[in-house]
Short mmCIF file of C-alpha atoms and ligand atoms in Angstrom, two decimals:
data_model
loop_
_atom_site.label_atom_id
_atom_site.label_comp_id
_atom_site.label_asym_id
_atom_site.label_seq_id
_atom_site.Cartn_x
_atom_site.Cartn_y
_atom_site.Cartn_z
CA UNK A 1 -34.59 47.24 20.12
CA UNK A 2 -33.73 44.81 17.15
CA UNK A 3 -37.10 42.30 15.96
CA UNK A 4 -34.67 39.60 15.47
CA UNK A 5 -34.43 37.31 17.92
CA UNK A 6 -31.58 35.82 19.55
CA UNK A 7 -30.98 32.73 21.35
CA UNK A 8 -28.26 31.39 23.41
CA UNK A 9 -27.55 27.93 23.16
CA UNK A 10 -28.04 24.93 25.98
CA UNK A 11 -26.04 23.04 27.74
CA UNK A 12 -28.13 20.30 27.93
CA UNK A 13 -30.32 20.42 24.60
CA UNK A 14 -28.70 23.19 22.50
CA UNK A 15 -30.92 24.90 20.21
CA UNK A 16 -34.90 25.18 20.60
CA UNK A 17 -36.51 24.27 17.82
CA UNK A 18 -37.11 28.26 17.27
CA UNK A 19 -34.18 28.96 16.35
CA UNK A 20 -33.98 26.74 13.41
CA UNK A 21 -37.61 27.74 12.74
CA UNK A 22 -36.24 31.72 12.66
CA UNK A 23 -33.22 31.01 10.34
CA UNK A 24 -35.56 29.65 7.69
CA UNK A 25 -37.38 33.09 8.39
CA UNK A 26 -34.98 35.08 8.43
CA UNK A 27 -32.11 33.70 6.96
CA UNK A 28 -30.00 34.55 9.83
CA UNK A 29 -29.55 33.05 13.37
CA UNK A 30 -27.80 35.47 16.61
CA UNK A 31 -26.75 32.96 19.08
CA UNK A 32 -24.85 35.17 22.31
CA UNK A 33 -22.57 33.37 23.97
CA UNK A 34 -21.32 31.35 21.05
CA UNK A 35 -17.99 31.38 21.73
CA UNK A 36 -16.20 32.19 25.49
CA UNK A 37 -14.17 35.54 26.17
CA UNK A 38 -11.34 33.72 26.30
CA UNK A 39 -11.72 32.24 23.16
CA UNK A 40 -12.18 36.01 21.31
CA UNK A 41 -9.78 37.17 22.87
CA UNK A 42 -7.04 34.32 22.17
CA UNK A 43 -7.86 35.17 18.59
CA UNK A 44 -7.53 38.73 19.25
CA UNK A 45 -3.97 38.30 20.05
CA UNK A 46 -2.95 36.10 17.49
CA UNK A 47 -4.39 38.50 15.23
CA UNK A 48 -2.13 40.91 16.16
CA UNK A 49 0.63 39.60 16.78
CA UNK A 50 -0.17 38.64 13.03
CA UNK A 51 0.29 41.89 11.89
CA UNK A 52 3.18 42.88 13.99
CA UNK A 53 4.84 40.63 11.18
CA UNK A 54 3.82 41.80 8.45
CA UNK A 55 5.77 44.14 6.40
CA UNK A 56 3.59 46.80 4.32
CA UNK A 57 6.71 46.95 2.22
CA UNK A 58 5.76 43.35 0.74
CA UNK A 59 2.92 45.07 -0.60
CA UNK A 60 4.50 48.46 -1.49
CA UNK A 61 6.77 45.65 -4.23
CA UNK A 62 3.16 44.29 -5.41
CA UNK A 63 1.81 48.16 -6.50
CA UNK A 64 6.32 49.19 -7.10
CA UNK A 65 5.37 47.62 -10.21
CA UNK A 66 1.98 47.76 -11.86
CA UNK A 67 -0.87 50.56 -11.64
CA UNK A 68 -3.28 50.54 -8.08
CA UNK A 69 -5.76 49.58 -9.94
CA UNK A 70 -4.07 46.15 -11.42
CA UNK A 71 -2.07 45.27 -8.59
CA UNK A 72 -4.44 45.13 -6.12
CA UNK A 73 -6.78 43.96 -8.66
CA UNK A 74 -4.24 40.60 -8.20
CA UNK A 75 -3.48 41.03 -4.55
CA UNK A 76 -7.20 40.08 -3.59
CA UNK A 77 -7.54 37.46 -6.90
CA UNK A 78 -4.58 35.18 -5.48
CA UNK A 79 -4.68 34.95 -1.77
CA UNK A 80 -7.76 33.10 -1.63
CA UNK A 81 -5.08 30.35 -0.23
CA UNK A 82 -2.98 32.47 1.40
CA UNK A 83 -3.05 35.39 4.67
CA UNK A 84 -2.93 38.66 2.96
CA UNK A 85 -3.30 41.86 4.77
CA UNK A 86 -6.37 44.39 3.17
CA UNK A 87 -5.30 48.33 3.67
CA UNK A 88 -7.96 50.86 4.44
CA UNK A 89 -8.86 53.63 1.27
CA UNK A 90 -6.15 55.79 1.33
CA UNK A 91 -3.78 54.59 3.36
CA UNK A 92 -1.38 53.70 0.19
CA UNK A 93 0.14 56.07 -1.23
CA UNK A 94 0.69 55.87 -5.44
CA UNK A 95 3.93 54.21 -4.61
CA UNK A 96 2.43 51.48 -2.74
CA UNK A 97 3.72 53.33 1.04
CA UNK A 98 1.41 53.83 4.11
CA UNK A 99 0.78 57.46 4.73
CA UNK A 100 -0.81 56.27 8.66
CA UNK A 101 0.40 53.31 11.47
CA UNK A 102 0.16 49.90 10.33
CA UNK A 103 -1.42 48.44 12.49
CA UNK A 104 -4.51 50.91 11.51
CA UNK A 105 -4.79 51.34 8.01
CA UNK A 106 -5.35 47.33 8.31
CA UNK A 107 -8.96 47.08 6.89
CA UNK A 108 -9.17 43.28 6.79
CA UNK A 109 -6.82 40.07 6.73
CA UNK A 110 -7.69 36.72 4.12
CA UNK A 111 -8.78 34.72 3.06
CA UNK A 112 -6.96 31.04 4.24
CA UNK A 113 -6.29 31.79 7.88
CA UNK A 114 -8.34 28.69 9.13
CA UNK A 115 -5.64 26.56 7.47
CA UNK A 116 -3.00 28.23 7.58
CA UNK A 117 -2.38 29.38 11.18
CA UNK A 118 -3.71 26.99 14.58
CA UNK A 119 -5.20 29.61 16.56
CA UNK A 120 -7.58 29.96 13.74
CA UNK A 121 -8.48 26.58 12.86
CA UNK A 122 -8.25 25.77 15.94
CA UNK A 123 -11.39 28.72 16.06
CA UNK A 124 -12.58 27.57 12.45
CA UNK A 125 -12.33 23.35 12.85
CA UNK A 126 -14.24 24.00 16.70
CA UNK A 127 -16.72 21.11 17.46
CA UNK A 128 -19.21 23.95 18.52
CA UNK A 129 -18.98 25.24 14.75
CA UNK A 130 -19.59 21.61 13.74
CA UNK A 131 -22.38 20.58 15.70
CA UNK A 132 -24.33 24.11 15.08
CA UNK A 133 -24.06 23.58 11.49
CA UNK A 134 -25.28 20.27 12.35
CA UNK A 135 -28.52 21.92 13.62
CA UNK A 136 -28.70 23.94 11.05
CA UNK A 137 -29.03 20.96 8.24
CA UNK A 138 -25.95 22.09 6.68
CA UNK A 139 -24.70 19.38 3.96
CA UNK A 140 -21.28 18.23 3.74
CA UNK A 141 -19.46 21.85 4.89
CA UNK A 142 -16.44 22.85 3.94
CA UNK A 143 -14.83 26.03 4.76
CA UNK A 144 -14.48 27.98 2.02
CA UNK A 145 -12.84 31.64 3.40
CA UNK A 146 -12.06 33.38 6.58
CA UNK A 147 -11.89 36.52 6.57
CA UNK A 148 -10.68 38.68 10.31
CA UNK A 149 -12.09 42.41 10.15
CA UNK A 150 -10.69 45.17 12.11
CA UNK A 151 -13.19 47.61 11.68
CA UNK A 152 -10.16 50.42 13.81
CA UNK A 153 -11.77 53.64 15.78
CA UNK A 154 -11.73 56.73 13.78
CA UNK A 155 -10.99 54.31 10.43
CA UNK A 156 -12.68 51.22 10.10
CA UNK A 157 -14.54 51.83 6.76
CA UNK A 158 -18.19 51.23 5.76
CA UNK A 159 -18.62 47.55 4.28
CA UNK A 160 -21.90 48.39 2.08
CA UNK A 161 -24.94 46.71 1.56
CA UNK A 162 -24.10 43.23 0.11
CA UNK A 163 -25.63 40.15 -1.13
CA UNK A 164 -22.14 37.08 0.21
CA UNK A 165 -23.11 34.30 -2.40
CA UNK A 166 -22.76 37.95 -4.70
CA UNK A 167 -19.03 37.19 -4.43
CA UNK A 168 -19.43 33.48 -3.70
CA UNK A 169 -21.52 31.05 -5.61
CA UNK A 170 -22.73 26.89 -5.59
CA UNK A 171 -25.55 25.85 -7.60
CA UNK A 172 -27.44 25.19 -5.46
CA UNK A 173 -27.09 28.22 -3.23
CA UNK A 174 -24.86 27.19 -0.25
CA UNK A 175 -22.49 29.39 0.88
CA UNK A 176 -23.25 30.34 4.12
CA UNK A 177 -21.04 33.07 6.61
CA UNK A 178 -21.13 32.98 10.18
CA UNK A 179 -20.30 36.78 11.78
CA UNK A 180 -18.43 36.61 15.04
CA UNK A 181 -18.09 39.05 17.20
CA UNK A 182 -14.58 39.11 18.31
CA UNK A 183 -15.18 42.21 20.66
CA UNK A 184 -18.68 44.26 21.18
CA UNK A 185 -20.23 45.59 18.29
CA UNK A 186 -22.82 48.82 18.22
CA UNK A 187 -23.49 51.54 16.58
CA UNK A 188 -21.01 53.83 17.81
CA UNK A 189 -18.31 51.17 16.26
CA UNK A 190 -20.04 49.82 13.55
CA UNK A 191 -22.23 47.32 14.12
CA UNK A 192 -24.06 44.88 12.19
CA UNK A 193 -27.45 46.01 9.63
CA UNK A 194 -29.47 42.81 8.84
CA UNK A 195 -32.75 42.71 6.33
CA UNK A 196 -34.64 39.60 7.55
CA UNK A 197 -36.84 38.18 5.55
CA UNK A 198 -34.91 39.54 2.47
CA UNK A 199 -32.95 36.06 1.59
CA UNK A 200 -36.33 35.56 -0.33
CA UNK A 201 -35.94 37.67 -2.97
CA UNK A 202 -33.31 35.99 -5.19
CA UNK A 203 -29.38 37.18 -5.61
CA UNK A 204 -28.64 40.53 -6.91
CA UNK A 205 -24.93 40.85 -8.21
CA UNK A 206 -22.40 38.37 -9.02
CA UNK A 207 -18.88 39.98 -8.86
CA UNK A 208 -17.32 37.18 -10.97
CA UNK A 209 -14.70 36.79 -13.78
CA UNK A 210 -15.39 37.78 -16.95
CA UNK A 211 -13.38 37.86 -20.30
CA UNK A 212 -10.38 37.25 -17.35
CA UNK A 213 -10.42 40.40 -15.22
CA UNK A 214 -13.24 40.62 -12.25
CA UNK A 215 -16.36 42.61 -12.65
CA UNK A 216 -19.22 43.41 -10.95
CA UNK A 217 -22.73 43.09 -12.70
CA UNK A 218 -26.40 43.27 -12.19
CA UNK A 219 -28.63 40.42 -12.09
CA UNK A 220 -32.06 41.30 -13.90
CA UNK A 221 -35.02 41.77 -12.85
CA UNK A 222 -34.93 41.14 -8.85
CA UNK A 223 -36.88 43.68 -5.98
CA UNK A 224 -33.95 46.38 -4.91
CA UNK A 225 -33.25 45.67 -0.79
CA UNK A 226 -36.19 47.41 0.60
CA UNK A 227 -34.17 48.99 3.17
CA UNK A 228 -36.85 51.06 4.99
CA UNK A 229 -36.75 47.24 6.99
CA UNK A 230 -32.63 46.93 8.32
CA UNK A 231 -32.01 46.20 11.15
CA UNK A 232 -29.10 47.25 13.76
CA UNK A 233 -27.74 43.68 15.44
CA UNK A 234 -25.67 45.12 19.11
CA UNK A 235 -24.38 41.54 19.96
CA UNK A 236 -22.34 41.43 23.03
CA UNK A 237 -18.24 40.21 22.18
CA UNK A 238 -18.45 36.21 21.54
CA UNK A 239 -22.18 36.14 19.20
CA UNK A 240 -22.73 34.77 16.97
CA UNK A 241 -24.91 35.65 13.60
CA UNK A 242 -25.16 32.54 11.02
CA UNK A 243 -25.80 34.60 8.00
CA UNK A 244 -27.73 32.06 4.55
CA UNK A 245 -25.90 33.18 1.39
CA UNK A 246 -28.48 36.48 0.11
CA UNK A 247 -29.36 37.68 3.16
CA UNK A 248 -28.28 41.69 2.99
CA UNK A 249 -26.41 43.00 5.48
CA UNK A 250 -23.81 46.22 5.59
CA UNK A 251 -21.94 47.37 9.12
CA UNK A 252 -21.26 51.77 9.29
CA UNK A 253 -17.60 53.33 9.82
CA UNK A 254 -16.09 52.95 12.88
CA UNK A 255 -17.24 56.42 14.82
CA UNK A 256 -15.77 55.26 17.92
CA UNK A 257 -12.21 55.43 20.27
CA UNK A 258 -12.74 51.06 19.96
CA UNK A 259 -12.07 48.41 17.86
CA UNK A 260 -15.10 46.60 16.00
CA UNK A 261 -13.31 43.51 15.23
CA UNK A 262 -14.81 40.35 13.83
CA UNK A 263 -14.30 37.31 12.19
CA UNK A 264 -15.91 35.98 9.16
CA UNK A 265 -15.58 31.76 7.41
CA UNK A 266 -17.52 31.06 4.76
CA UNK A 267 -19.35 27.67 4.02
CA UNK A 268 -20.89 25.69 0.70
CA UNK A 269 -21.84 22.88 0.70
CA UNK A 270 -19.43 19.48 -1.14
CA UNK A 271 -22.75 18.27 -2.64
CA UNK A 272 -23.40 21.46 -4.91
CA UNK A 273 -20.84 23.07 -7.72
CA UNK A 274 -18.81 26.17 -6.88
CA UNK A 275 -19.03 28.54 -9.75
CA UNK A 276 -14.86 28.06 -11.82
CA UNK A 277 -15.87 32.17 -12.92
CA UNK A 278 -15.62 32.76 -8.82
CA UNK A 279 -13.17 35.14 -7.63
CA UNK A 280 -11.38 32.94 -5.57
CA UNK A 281 -10.08 29.38 -6.05
CA UNK A 282 -8.23 27.23 -5.14
CA UNK A 283 -5.16 24.59 -6.52
CA UNK A 284 -4.51 21.09 -6.18
CA UNK A 285 -1.92 22.14 -4.19
CA UNK A 286 -4.84 23.48 -0.42
CA UNK A 287 -7.97 21.78 -1.26
CA UNK A 288 -11.02 22.44 0.66
CA UNK A 289 -11.16 20.98 4.11
CA UNK A 290 -14.78 20.05 5.24
CA UNK A 291 -15.27 21.76 8.33
CA UNK A 292 -16.52 18.08 10.65
CA UNK A 293 -12.50 16.39 10.02
CA UNK A 294 -11.04 19.52 8.85
CA UNK A 295 -10.40 16.31 6.39
CA UNK A 296 -9.73 17.36 2.66
CA UNK A 297 -12.31 17.31 0.32
FE1 FE2 B 301 -20.38 39.76 4.15
#
């Protein structure tokens, strides 16, 4: 159904040269069977344990002392070096209390599991990813952020069309997204949709700090996304989708009775300048680490 080529890594010869051509042409690369099912299941289990241990009243406390908008913003802005939980829309009341069961209410977890949780660290700095980054020619990749997207059955919300470079920008552009299907993803449970090749059109928006506040701004005369070309990526568990920082992508709500867990990592080049007005800023206590060695910058 999809016009996007799919690849598998061959034990002897790695990825074929056509994969590199597809990456450069399309701004995305689909690799099926990249992660063994057991590794996907283990990461889901670790995520479930973190959710179990999470006390939602921590969030309620934050929300009870500020306006809802301010509290939500601050909770997000300071999550770059933490493990935090973000809820689906409309599951928190005015006091920050949950209106439905915790395990089904969480939209995502972020943004530093890869540096704080052993199971996530093992998954994120795995040699298979190091080899792939080298194949793609990613220069001195640093692991910037991690997210576990839960997309729970019946409640998992839409993620609107966006480019990851809107939220994380370097000069020159070096942001690369790694989207791992921890479970089968299809049209019913909210798979990814992509616009192959549209990364060449440039960045349309930036979400950045302006005068102490995070805002989304349009960047002017960049062509709109051509949504007539959208392609769904129905993929089995263990598939990796690599996304160029300017590749538009989207996912629908989960209308099925099945969850659609996905894990994402974003890397940047240590040789590029990470912009000071990006929302995610780490303090000196937790420097970014190289994907290849796990050593801090
Ligand atoms: Fe994204």
